[in-house]
XYZ file of C-alpha atoms in Angstrom:
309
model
C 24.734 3.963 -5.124
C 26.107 1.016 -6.972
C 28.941 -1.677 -5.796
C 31.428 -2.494 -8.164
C 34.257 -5.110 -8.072
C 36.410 -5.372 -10.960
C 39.144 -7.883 -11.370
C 41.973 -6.378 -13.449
C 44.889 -7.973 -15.636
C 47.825 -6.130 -14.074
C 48.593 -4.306 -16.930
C 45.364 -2.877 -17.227
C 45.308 -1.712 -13.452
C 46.407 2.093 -13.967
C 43.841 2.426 -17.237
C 41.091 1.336 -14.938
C 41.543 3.464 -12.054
C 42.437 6.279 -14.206
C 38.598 5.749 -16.220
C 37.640 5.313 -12.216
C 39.112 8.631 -11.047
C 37.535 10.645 -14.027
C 34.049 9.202 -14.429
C 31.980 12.045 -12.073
C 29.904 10.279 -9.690
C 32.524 7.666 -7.856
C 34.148 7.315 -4.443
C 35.504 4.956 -2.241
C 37.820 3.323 -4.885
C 40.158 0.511 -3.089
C 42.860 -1.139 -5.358
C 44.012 -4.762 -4.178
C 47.658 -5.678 -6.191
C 47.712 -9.474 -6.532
C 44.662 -9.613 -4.829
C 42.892 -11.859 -7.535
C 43.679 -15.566 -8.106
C 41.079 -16.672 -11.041
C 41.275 -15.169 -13.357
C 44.776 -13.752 -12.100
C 45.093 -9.920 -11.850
C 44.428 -6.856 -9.355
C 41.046 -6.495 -7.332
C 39.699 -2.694 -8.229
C 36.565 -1.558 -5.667
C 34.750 1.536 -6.253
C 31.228 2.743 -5.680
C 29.452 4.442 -8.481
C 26.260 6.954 -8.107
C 23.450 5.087 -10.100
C 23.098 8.045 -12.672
C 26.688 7.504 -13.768
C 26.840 3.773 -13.602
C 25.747 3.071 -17.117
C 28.434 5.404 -18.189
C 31.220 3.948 -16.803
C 30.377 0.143 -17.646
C 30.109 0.875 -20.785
C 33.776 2.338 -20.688
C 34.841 -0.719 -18.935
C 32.992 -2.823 -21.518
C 34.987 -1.294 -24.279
C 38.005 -1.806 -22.597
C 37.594 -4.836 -22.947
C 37.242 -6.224 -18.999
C 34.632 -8.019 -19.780
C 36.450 -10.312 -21.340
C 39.960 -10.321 -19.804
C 38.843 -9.998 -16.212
C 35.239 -9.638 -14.399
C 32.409 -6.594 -13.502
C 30.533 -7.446 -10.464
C 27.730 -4.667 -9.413
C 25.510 -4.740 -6.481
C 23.427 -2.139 -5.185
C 24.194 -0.503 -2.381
C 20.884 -0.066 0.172
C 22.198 2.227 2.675
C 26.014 4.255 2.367
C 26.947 6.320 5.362
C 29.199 8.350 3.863
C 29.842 12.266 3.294
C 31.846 11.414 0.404
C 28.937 9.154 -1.127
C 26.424 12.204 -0.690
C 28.935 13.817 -2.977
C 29.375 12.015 -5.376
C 25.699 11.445 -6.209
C 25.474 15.444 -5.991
C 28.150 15.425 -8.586
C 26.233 13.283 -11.135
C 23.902 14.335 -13.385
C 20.360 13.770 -13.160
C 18.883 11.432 -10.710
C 19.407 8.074 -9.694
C 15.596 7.144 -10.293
C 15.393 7.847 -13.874
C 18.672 6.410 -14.813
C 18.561 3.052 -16.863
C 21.333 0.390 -16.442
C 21.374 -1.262 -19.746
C 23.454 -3.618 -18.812
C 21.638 -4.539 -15.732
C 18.547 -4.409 -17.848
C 19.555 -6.723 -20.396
C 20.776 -9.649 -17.845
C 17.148 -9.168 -16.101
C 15.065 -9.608 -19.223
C 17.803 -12.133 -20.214
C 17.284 -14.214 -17.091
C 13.227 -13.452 -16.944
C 12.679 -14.168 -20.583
C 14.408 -17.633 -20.367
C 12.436 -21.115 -21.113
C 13.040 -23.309 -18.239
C 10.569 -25.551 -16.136
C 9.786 -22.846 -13.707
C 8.799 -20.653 -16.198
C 6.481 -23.065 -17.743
C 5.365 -24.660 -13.899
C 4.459 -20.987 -13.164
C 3.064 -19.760 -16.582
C 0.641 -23.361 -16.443
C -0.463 -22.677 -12.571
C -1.659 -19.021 -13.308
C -3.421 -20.425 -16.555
C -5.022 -23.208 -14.624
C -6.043 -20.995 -11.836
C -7.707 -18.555 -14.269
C -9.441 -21.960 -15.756
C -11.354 -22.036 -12.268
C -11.645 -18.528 -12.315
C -14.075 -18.651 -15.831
C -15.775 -21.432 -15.030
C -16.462 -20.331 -11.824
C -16.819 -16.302 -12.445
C -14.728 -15.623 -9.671
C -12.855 -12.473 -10.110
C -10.653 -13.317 -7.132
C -8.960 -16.295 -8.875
C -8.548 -14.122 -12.384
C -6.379 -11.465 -10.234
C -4.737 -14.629 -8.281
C -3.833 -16.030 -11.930
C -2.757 -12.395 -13.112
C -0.229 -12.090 -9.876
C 1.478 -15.795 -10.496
C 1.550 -15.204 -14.402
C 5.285 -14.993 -15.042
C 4.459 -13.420 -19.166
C 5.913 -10.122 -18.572
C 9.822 -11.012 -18.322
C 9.570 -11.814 -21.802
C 8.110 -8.824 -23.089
C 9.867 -6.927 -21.468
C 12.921 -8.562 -22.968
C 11.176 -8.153 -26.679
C 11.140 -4.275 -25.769
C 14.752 -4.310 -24.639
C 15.825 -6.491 -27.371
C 14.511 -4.221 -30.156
C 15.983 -0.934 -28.391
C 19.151 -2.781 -27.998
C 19.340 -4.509 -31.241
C 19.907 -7.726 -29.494
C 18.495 -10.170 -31.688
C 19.190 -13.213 -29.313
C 17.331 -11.844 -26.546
C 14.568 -11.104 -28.647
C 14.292 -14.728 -30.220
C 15.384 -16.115 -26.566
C 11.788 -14.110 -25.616
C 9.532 -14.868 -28.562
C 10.433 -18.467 -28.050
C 9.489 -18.546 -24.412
C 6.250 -16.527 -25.119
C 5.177 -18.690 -27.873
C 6.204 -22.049 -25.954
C 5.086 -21.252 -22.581
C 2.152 -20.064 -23.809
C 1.244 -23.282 -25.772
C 2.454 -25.504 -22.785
C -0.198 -23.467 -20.402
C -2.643 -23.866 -22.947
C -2.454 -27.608 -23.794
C -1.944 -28.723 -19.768
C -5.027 -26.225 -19.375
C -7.181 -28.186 -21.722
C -6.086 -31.574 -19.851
C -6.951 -30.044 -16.751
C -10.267 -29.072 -18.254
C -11.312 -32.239 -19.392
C -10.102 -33.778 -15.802
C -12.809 -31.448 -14.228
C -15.389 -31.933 -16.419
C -14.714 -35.645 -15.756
C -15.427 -35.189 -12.217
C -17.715 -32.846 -12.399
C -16.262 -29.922 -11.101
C -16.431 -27.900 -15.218
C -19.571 -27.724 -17.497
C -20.000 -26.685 -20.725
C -23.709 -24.736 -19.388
C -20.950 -22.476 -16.603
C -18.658 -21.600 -18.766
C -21.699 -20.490 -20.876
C -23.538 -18.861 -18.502
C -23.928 -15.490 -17.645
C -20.866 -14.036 -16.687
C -20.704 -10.614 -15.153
C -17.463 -10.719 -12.884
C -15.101 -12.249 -16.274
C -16.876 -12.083 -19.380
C -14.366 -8.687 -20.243
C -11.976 -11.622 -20.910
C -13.755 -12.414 -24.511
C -14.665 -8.927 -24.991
C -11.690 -7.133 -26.230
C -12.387 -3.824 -27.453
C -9.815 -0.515 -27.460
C -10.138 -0.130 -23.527
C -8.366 -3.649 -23.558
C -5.668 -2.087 -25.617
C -5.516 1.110 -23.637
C -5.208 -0.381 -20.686
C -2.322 -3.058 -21.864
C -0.227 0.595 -23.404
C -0.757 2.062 -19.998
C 0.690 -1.548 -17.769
C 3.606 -1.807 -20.184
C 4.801 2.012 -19.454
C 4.222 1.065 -15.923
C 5.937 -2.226 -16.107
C 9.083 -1.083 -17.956
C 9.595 2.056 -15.567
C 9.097 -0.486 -12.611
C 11.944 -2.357 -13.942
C 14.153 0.127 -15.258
C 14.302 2.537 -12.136
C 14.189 -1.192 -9.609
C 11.002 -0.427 -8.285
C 10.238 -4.202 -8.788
C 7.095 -3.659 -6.210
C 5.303 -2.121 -8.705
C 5.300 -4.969 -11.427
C 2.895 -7.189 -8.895
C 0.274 -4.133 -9.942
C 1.107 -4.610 -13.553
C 0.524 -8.034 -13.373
C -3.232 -7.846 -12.052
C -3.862 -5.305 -14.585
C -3.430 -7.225 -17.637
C -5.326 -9.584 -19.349
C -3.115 -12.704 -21.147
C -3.013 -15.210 -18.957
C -7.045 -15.224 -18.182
C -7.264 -14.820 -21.949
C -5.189 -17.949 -22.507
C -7.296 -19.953 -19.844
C -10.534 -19.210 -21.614
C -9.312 -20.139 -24.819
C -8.122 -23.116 -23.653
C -11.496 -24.136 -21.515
C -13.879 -23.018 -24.511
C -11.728 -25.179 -27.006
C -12.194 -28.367 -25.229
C -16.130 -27.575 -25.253
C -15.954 -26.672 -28.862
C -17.220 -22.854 -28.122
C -15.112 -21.503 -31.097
C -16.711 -17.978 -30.387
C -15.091 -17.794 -26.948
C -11.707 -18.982 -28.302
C -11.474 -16.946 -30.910
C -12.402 -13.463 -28.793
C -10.537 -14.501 -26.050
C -7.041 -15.007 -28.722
C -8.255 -12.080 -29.424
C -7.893 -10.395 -26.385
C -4.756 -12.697 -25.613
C -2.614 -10.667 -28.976
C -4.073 -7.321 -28.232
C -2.857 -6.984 -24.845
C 0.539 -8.914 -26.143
C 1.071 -5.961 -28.630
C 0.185 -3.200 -25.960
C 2.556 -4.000 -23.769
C 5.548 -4.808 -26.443
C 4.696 -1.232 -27.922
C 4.333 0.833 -24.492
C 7.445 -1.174 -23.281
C 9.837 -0.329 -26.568
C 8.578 3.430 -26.697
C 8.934 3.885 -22.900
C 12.712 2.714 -23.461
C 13.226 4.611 -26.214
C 12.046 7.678 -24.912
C 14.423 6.963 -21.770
C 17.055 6.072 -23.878
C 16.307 9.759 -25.733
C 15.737 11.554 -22.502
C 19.012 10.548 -20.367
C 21.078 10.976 -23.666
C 19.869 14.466 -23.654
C 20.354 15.273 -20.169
C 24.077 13.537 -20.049
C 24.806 16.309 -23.483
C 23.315 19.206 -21.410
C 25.296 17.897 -17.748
């Protein structure tokens, strides 16, 4: 079940509780007269079963409350409640393959923007994986993968092009591209710093390399694999199964990609920095595509069902 607490202009009270009353799927709606102080109006609280919550935000979206008032949701963990059991009965389909666009779009809005935690965190997995090359420790590559914070923007590319939302795209392809480049150049400074003291060599990064050379080696498994993490990752976040994006994340090969590109560059081994871009924009495109067709096909798929319901 979902939370929601609207604030209402008074004259806009009875229209929302009426949209309220005939959305299938609702209960417990409370209206508060005067309740409201900034901005000024009526509180409205209702609880909505997650199948019909896209539904009915959009209808208060086009009604313009947005704008002349507030929409507050919150997901409900546990409802005791006869009437709740109801009401999710009474809505179509089930709560676990329903999408939230909204919701959706203020995650990947929030995860896809540049800040200095984004970079701090996109740098610290790339540096990580830096050890985890030199060394050929495939513990530190899957430490690097967990920490690598790359996926909130692709995720918002995918939602961006489903949604036609051209700022969240371009919000997202500017914090790939720059966080990217950040992790890379404070990678190659933290290269040269080990070499320095003697913790990198040229001859180890080099070397035979049985636990990490896949990261140079891109071939169509690379690819397959990337499709397969984006599905995964875009059904963890639509249905807010967020547990499930930690496996994405170790399943995916960027930010190791990144780190060796960055590490081989300061020795000069073009070779390695090419494959390993390489891999890098493969796995980039995988998951953009898996992620866009898996939300189209949802998109499709609960349009379909709502016709039939």
């Amino acid at each position: 079940m979902l939370h929601l607490r609207l604030i209402t202009p008074a004259g806009t009270t009875d229209e929302v509780v009426r949209l309220i009353d005939k959305t299938v799927g609702t209960a417990h709606l409370v209206v508060l007269p005067g309740a409201a102080r900034d901005p000024a109006g009526d509180v409205v609280l209702c609880d909505v079963a997650r199948e019909a919550g896209d539904e009915l935000l959009t209808s208060l979206r086009e009604l313009g409350l947005d704008r002349t008032g507030s929409i507050a949701v919150e997901t409900v963990d546990l409802s005791l409640s006869r009437r709740a059991d109801e009401a999710e009965r009474e809505a179509p389909g089930e709560g676990a393959d329903a999408v939230l666009w909204e919701g959706l779009t203020d995650a990947t809005h929030e995860e896809s923007t540049l800040s200095v935690t984004y970079v701090a965190f996109i740098t610290l997995a790339t540096m990580i994986a830096a050890c985890g090359v030199v060394l050929d420790n495939a513990v530190l590559i899957v430490g690097a993968m967990a920490v690598g914070p790359e996926f909130g923007p692709l995720a918002g590319i995918s939602t961006a092009l489903v949604q036609r939302h051209p700022r969240l795209a371009w919000r997202s392809v500017i914090a790939l591209l720059v966080g990217f480049a950040a992790a890379m150049a404070l990678t190659s400074a933290f290269s040269l710093f080990m070499d320095a003291v003697g913790l990198f060599s040229k001859d180890r990064l080099e070397a035979d390399r049985p636990n990490t050379g896949f990261i140079y080696a891109p071939d169509w498994f690379s690819f397959v694999v990337a499709v397969l993490a984006g599905i995964a990752g875009t059904l963890s976040l639509t249905s807010a199964k967020s547990g499930a994006l930690v496996g994405v994340a170790i399943s995916v090969t960027t930010v190791p990609a990144a780190a060796n590109a960055a590490v081989a560059l300061v020795y000069g081994d073009t070779h390695q920095a090419v494959r390993s871009s390489e891999q890098l924009l493969l796995n980039l495109l995988g998951i953009v595509v898996a992620g866009t067709l898996t939300l189209l096909a949802q998109k499709h798929f609960w349009k379909r069902r709502r016709q039939r319901a």
